[in-house]
């Protein structure tokens, strides 16, 4: 099947998925690029369509989805990138039950009103690399299915549950014995001085105003910095937190 018209119903539907309102109305999102599509195909998510530009040859395994082709001109109309790789997957938005992922052990990330899609995508990728159990987004955080978030996650969105919820998730975690940490420039404790190997949740705050759920944080720590920079990008701070947690786990398990 080759689509050559912008008036095609599928093309109209995909265009709507660029917008958050459209994604949730249709109950679907899309990912672009060979890496993301192949990772999606290995996941348990329900794929509706694989869309490829005319002449593109990618070894797509068999599945319960439809493969359609478009002209290069049409593909560029539905793409969210300037120079698309000419392949995308249209996927049903998963419905995660958050209580399934709240356990008495594990490492969790709380993304608190993070607005930059590149930051959230990088946090997802980092959390995946360091074995985080789940990510919860709260307080009007950027939509996890934003195409820029998905690109920045480099396929990690298919390895780790990312669940939009409310700040009540912190109370649920605390009730299960999970200790909640956040960074604060004037904190007395340094991150490596605390036991953060397991049973921990890290709150990562808004790029401009920081953490908004301070009353629900158990302990504030700071990352030691000896240079002149006043603060770190939130995704870099997340990387340091999660690496230190992983480091402590490795030491404990040896």
Short mmCIF file of C-alpha atoms in Angstrom, two decimals:
data_model
loop_
_atom_site.label_atom_id
_atom_site.label_comp_id
_atom_site.label_asym_id
_atom_site.label_seq_id
_atom_site.Cartn_x
_atom_site.Cartn_y
_atom_site.Cartn_z
CA UNK A 1 0.00 0.00 0.00
CA UNK A 2 1.48 3.35 -1.09
CA UNK A 3 -0.04 6.55 0.30
CA UNK A 4 0.37 9.55 -1.98
CA UNK A 5 -2.22 12.00 -0.60
CA UNK A 6 -2.30 14.15 2.53
CA UNK A 7 -6.06 13.56 2.61
CA UNK A 8 -5.57 9.91 3.46
CA UNK A 9 -7.30 9.11 6.78
CA UNK A 10 -4.19 7.53 8.32
CA UNK A 11 -2.04 10.52 7.39
CA UNK A 12 -4.60 12.87 8.96
CA UNK A 13 -4.59 10.77 12.13
CA UNK A 14 -0.78 10.71 12.39
CA UNK A 15 -0.63 14.49 12.03
CA UNK A 16 -2.86 14.78 15.09
CA UNK A 17 -0.38 12.74 17.13
CA UNK A 18 2.15 15.58 17.08
CA UNK A 19 -0.05 17.36 19.63
CA UNK A 20 -0.66 16.11 23.18
CA UNK A 21 -4.41 16.62 22.92
CA UNK A 22 -4.47 14.66 19.66
CA UNK A 23 -2.40 11.82 21.11
CA UNK A 24 -4.73 11.23 24.02
CA UNK A 25 -7.85 11.68 21.92
CA UNK A 26 -6.64 9.02 19.49
CA UNK A 27 -5.01 6.93 22.22
CA UNK A 28 -1.84 6.60 20.17
CA UNK A 29 1.65 8.06 19.74
CA UNK A 30 4.42 7.63 17.20
CA UNK A 31 8.16 7.07 17.31
CA UNK A 32 10.54 7.76 14.45
CA UNK A 33 13.87 6.37 13.37
CA UNK A 34 15.25 2.88 12.93
CA UNK A 35 16.52 2.48 16.51
CA UNK A 36 13.26 3.55 18.15
CA UNK A 37 11.10 1.49 15.80
CA UNK A 38 13.15 -1.68 16.28
CA UNK A 39 13.08 -1.20 20.07
CA UNK A 40 9.32 -0.71 19.90
CA UNK A 41 8.97 -3.96 17.98
CA UNK A 42 10.82 -5.81 20.76
CA UNK A 43 8.55 -4.36 23.46
CA UNK A 44 5.16 -5.52 24.72
CA UNK A 45 3.42 -2.39 23.48
CA UNK A 46 0.67 -2.69 20.90
CA UNK A 47 1.82 -1.42 17.50
CA UNK A 48 -0.88 -0.41 15.03
CA UNK A 49 1.16 0.57 11.96
CA UNK A 50 4.69 0.69 10.65
CA UNK A 51 5.00 3.57 8.18
CA UNK A 52 7.95 3.72 5.79
CA UNK A 53 8.97 6.05 3.02
CA UNK A 54 8.83 4.71 -0.50
CA UNK A 55 11.85 2.58 -1.30
CA UNK A 56 13.02 2.28 2.33
CA UNK A 57 14.19 -1.24 3.11
CA UNK A 58 14.27 -2.30 6.76
CA UNK A 59 13.96 -5.86 8.00
CA UNK A 60 10.71 -5.65 9.96
CA UNK A 61 9.78 -8.82 11.87
CA UNK A 62 6.27 -10.15 11.44
CA UNK A 63 3.67 -8.84 13.85
CA UNK A 64 0.04 -7.93 14.34
CA UNK A 65 0.33 -4.57 12.61
CA UNK A 66 -0.05 -3.12 9.15
CA UNK A 67 2.93 -1.93 7.11
CA UNK A 68 2.22 1.05 4.86
CA UNK A 69 4.43 3.11 2.58
CA UNK A 70 4.26 6.77 1.68
CA UNK A 71 6.01 9.00 -0.78
CA UNK A 72 8.95 10.96 0.63
CA UNK A 73 6.89 14.15 0.41
CA UNK A 74 4.06 12.71 2.48
CA UNK A 75 6.40 11.20 5.06
CA UNK A 76 8.02 14.59 5.64
CA UNK A 77 4.55 16.01 6.30
CA UNK A 78 3.96 13.60 9.18
CA UNK A 79 7.52 13.55 10.51
CA UNK A 80 8.57 15.62 13.53
CA UNK A 81 12.18 15.88 12.32
CA UNK A 82 13.87 17.99 9.65
CA UNK A 83 15.68 15.05 8.07
CA UNK A 84 13.58 11.97 8.89
CA UNK A 85 14.91 8.43 8.64
CA UNK A 86 11.66 7.60 6.80
CA UNK A 87 10.36 4.99 9.22
CA UNK A 88 7.94 5.32 12.13
CA UNK A 89 5.75 3.16 14.34
CA UNK A 90 2.23 4.13 15.43
CA UNK A 91 1.66 2.69 18.92
CA UNK A 92 -1.22 2.51 21.36
CA UNK A 93 -0.62 4.53 24.53
CA UNK A 94 -0.04 1.96 27.31
CA UNK A 95 -2.24 2.04 30.41
CA UNK A 96 0.08 1.37 33.32
CA UNK A 97 -1.33 0.59 36.77
CA UNK A 98 1.03 2.50 39.06
CA UNK A 99 0.46 0.23 42.09
CA UNK A 100 1.94 -2.63 40.06
CA UNK A 101 5.29 -0.85 40.04
CA UNK A 102 5.40 0.33 43.67
CA UNK A 103 7.43 -2.26 45.53
CA UNK A 104 9.26 -2.33 48.85
CA UNK A 105 12.58 -2.31 47.06
CA UNK A 106 13.91 -0.64 43.97
CA UNK A 107 14.98 2.78 42.75
CA UNK A 108 12.44 5.29 41.48
CA UNK A 109 12.59 8.64 39.72
CA UNK A 110 9.99 11.36 40.21
CA UNK A 111 10.03 13.98 37.44
CA UNK A 112 8.48 17.07 39.04
CA UNK A 113 7.21 19.62 36.47
CA UNK A 114 10.15 19.08 34.11
CA UNK A 115 9.34 21.07 30.99
CA UNK A 116 12.19 20.44 28.57
CA UNK A 117 11.50 17.32 26.47
CA UNK A 118 15.20 16.72 25.87
CA UNK A 119 15.83 16.65 29.62
CA UNK A 120 13.02 14.20 30.30
CA UNK A 121 14.09 11.95 27.44
CA UNK A 122 17.68 11.92 28.69
CA UNK A 123 16.49 11.13 32.22
CA UNK A 124 14.51 8.16 30.87
CA UNK A 125 17.56 6.90 29.01
CA UNK A 126 19.77 7.30 32.09
CA UNK A 127 17.21 5.63 34.36
CA UNK A 128 17.08 2.70 31.96
CA UNK A 129 20.88 2.41 31.97
CA UNK A 130 21.07 2.32 35.78
CA UNK A 131 18.23 -0.10 36.44
CA UNK A 132 15.51 2.22 37.75
CA UNK A 133 12.27 0.38 38.56
CA UNK A 134 9.85 3.07 37.31
CA UNK A 135 9.58 6.77 36.54
CA UNK A 136 6.61 8.84 37.70
CA UNK A 137 5.87 12.26 36.22
CA UNK A 138 3.96 14.79 38.33
CA UNK A 139 2.84 18.43 38.35
CA UNK A 140 2.30 19.15 34.67
CA UNK A 141 5.52 17.52 33.50
CA UNK A 142 6.08 17.48 29.74
CA UNK A 143 4.19 14.61 28.11
CA UNK A 144 6.29 11.48 27.94
CA UNK A 145 4.93 10.72 24.45
CA UNK A 146 6.10 14.06 23.07
CA UNK A 147 8.17 13.15 19.97
CA UNK A 148 11.20 15.07 21.28
CA UNK A 149 11.08 13.15 24.58
CA UNK A 150 10.90 9.87 22.69
CA UNK A 151 13.85 10.74 20.44
CA UNK A 152 15.99 11.76 23.41
CA UNK A 153 15.16 8.50 25.20
CA UNK A 154 16.80 6.56 22.34
CA UNK A 155 14.46 3.61 22.72
CA UNK A 156 14.65 3.44 26.52
CA UNK A 157 10.98 4.42 26.72
CA UNK A 158 10.29 0.79 25.74
CA UNK A 159 12.37 -0.65 28.59
CA UNK A 160 11.01 1.21 31.63
CA UNK A 161 7.49 2.26 32.67
CA UNK A 162 6.96 6.03 32.71
CA UNK A 163 3.68 6.87 34.44
CA UNK A 164 1.93 10.23 34.63
CA UNK A 165 0.38 10.63 38.08
CA UNK A 166 0.07 13.06 41.01
CA UNK A 167 2.27 13.99 43.98
CA UNK A 168 0.34 11.38 45.99
CA UNK A 169 2.72 8.86 44.47
CA UNK A 170 5.33 10.07 46.95
CA UNK A 171 3.08 9.15 49.87
CA UNK A 172 2.48 5.72 48.37
CA UNK A 173 6.21 5.15 47.99
CA UNK A 174 6.91 6.31 51.54
CA UNK A 175 4.24 3.95 52.86
CA UNK A 176 6.16 1.10 51.25
CA UNK A 177 9.39 2.10 52.99
CA UNK A 178 10.89 4.03 50.08
CA UNK A 179 12.97 7.04 51.20
CA UNK A 180 12.55 10.19 49.11
CA UNK A 181 15.60 12.31 48.25
CA UNK A 182 16.00 15.60 46.41
CA UNK A 183 18.89 17.97 45.76
CA UNK A 184 19.24 21.32 47.51
CA UNK A 185 22.23 23.61 47.05
CA UNK A 186 22.32 24.46 50.77
CA UNK A 187 21.93 20.88 52.01
CA UNK A 188 24.47 19.69 54.56
CA UNK A 189 24.75 16.11 53.30
CA UNK A 190 26.60 15.13 50.14
CA UNK A 191 25.00 12.60 47.84
CA UNK A 192 27.74 9.98 48.29
CA UNK A 193 27.48 10.18 52.08
CA UNK A 194 23.94 8.79 52.05
CA UNK A 195 22.78 5.22 51.58
CA UNK A 196 20.96 5.44 48.27
CA UNK A 197 21.63 1.94 46.98
CA UNK A 198 18.03 0.74 47.18
CA UNK A 199 14.60 1.64 48.53
CA UNK A 200 14.99 5.20 47.27
CA UNK A 201 13.17 7.69 45.10
CA UNK A 202 14.87 10.72 43.56
CA UNK A 203 12.78 13.82 42.94
CA UNK A 204 14.06 15.84 39.99
CA UNK A 205 12.64 19.35 39.92
CA UNK A 206 11.72 21.92 37.33
CA UNK A 207 14.70 23.43 35.48
CA UNK A 208 13.93 26.98 36.71
CA UNK A 209 12.20 26.64 40.09
CA UNK A 210 13.37 23.28 41.39
CA UNK A 211 11.38 20.79 43.46
CA UNK A 212 7.79 21.75 44.28
CA UNK A 213 7.01 18.88 46.67
CA UNK A 214 9.52 19.82 49.38
CA UNK A 215 7.12 18.81 52.19
CA UNK A 216 7.15 15.23 50.94
CA UNK A 217 10.96 14.90 50.69
CA UNK A 218 12.64 12.89 53.46
CA UNK A 219 16.18 14.15 52.94
CA UNK A 220 17.94 16.84 50.93
CA UNK A 221 21.44 16.30 49.60
CA UNK A 222 23.79 18.18 47.36
CA UNK A 223 26.24 17.20 44.67
CA UNK A 224 29.74 18.42 45.54
CA UNK A 225 30.95 20.98 43.02
CA UNK A 226 34.26 22.83 43.17
CA UNK A 227 33.93 24.95 40.03
CA UNK A 228 32.14 28.24 39.47
CA UNK A 229 28.86 26.88 38.06
CA UNK A 230 25.96 27.47 40.43
CA UNK A 231 23.96 24.42 39.41
CA UNK A 232 23.73 21.46 37.05
CA UNK A 233 21.30 20.62 34.29
CA UNK A 234 18.55 18.41 35.76
CA UNK A 235 19.40 15.47 33.49
CA UNK A 236 23.08 15.66 34.53
CA UNK A 237 22.08 15.75 38.19
CA UNK A 238 19.92 12.68 37.57
CA UNK A 239 22.89 10.88 36.03
CA UNK A 240 25.06 11.58 39.07
CA UNK A 241 22.36 10.44 41.49
CA UNK A 242 21.65 7.24 39.61
CA UNK A 243 25.31 6.39 39.02
CA UNK A 244 26.03 6.79 42.74
CA UNK A 245 23.07 4.56 43.57
CA UNK A 246 24.34 1.93 41.12
CA UNK A 247 27.87 2.21 42.50
CA UNK A 248 26.64 1.57 46.03
CA UNK A 249 24.61 -1.45 44.91
CA UNK A 250 27.61 -2.95 43.15
CA UNK A 251 29.76 -2.56 46.27
CA UNK A 252 27.03 -4.05 48.49
CA UNK A 253 26.58 -7.05 46.20
CA UNK A 254 30.30 -7.89 45.93
#
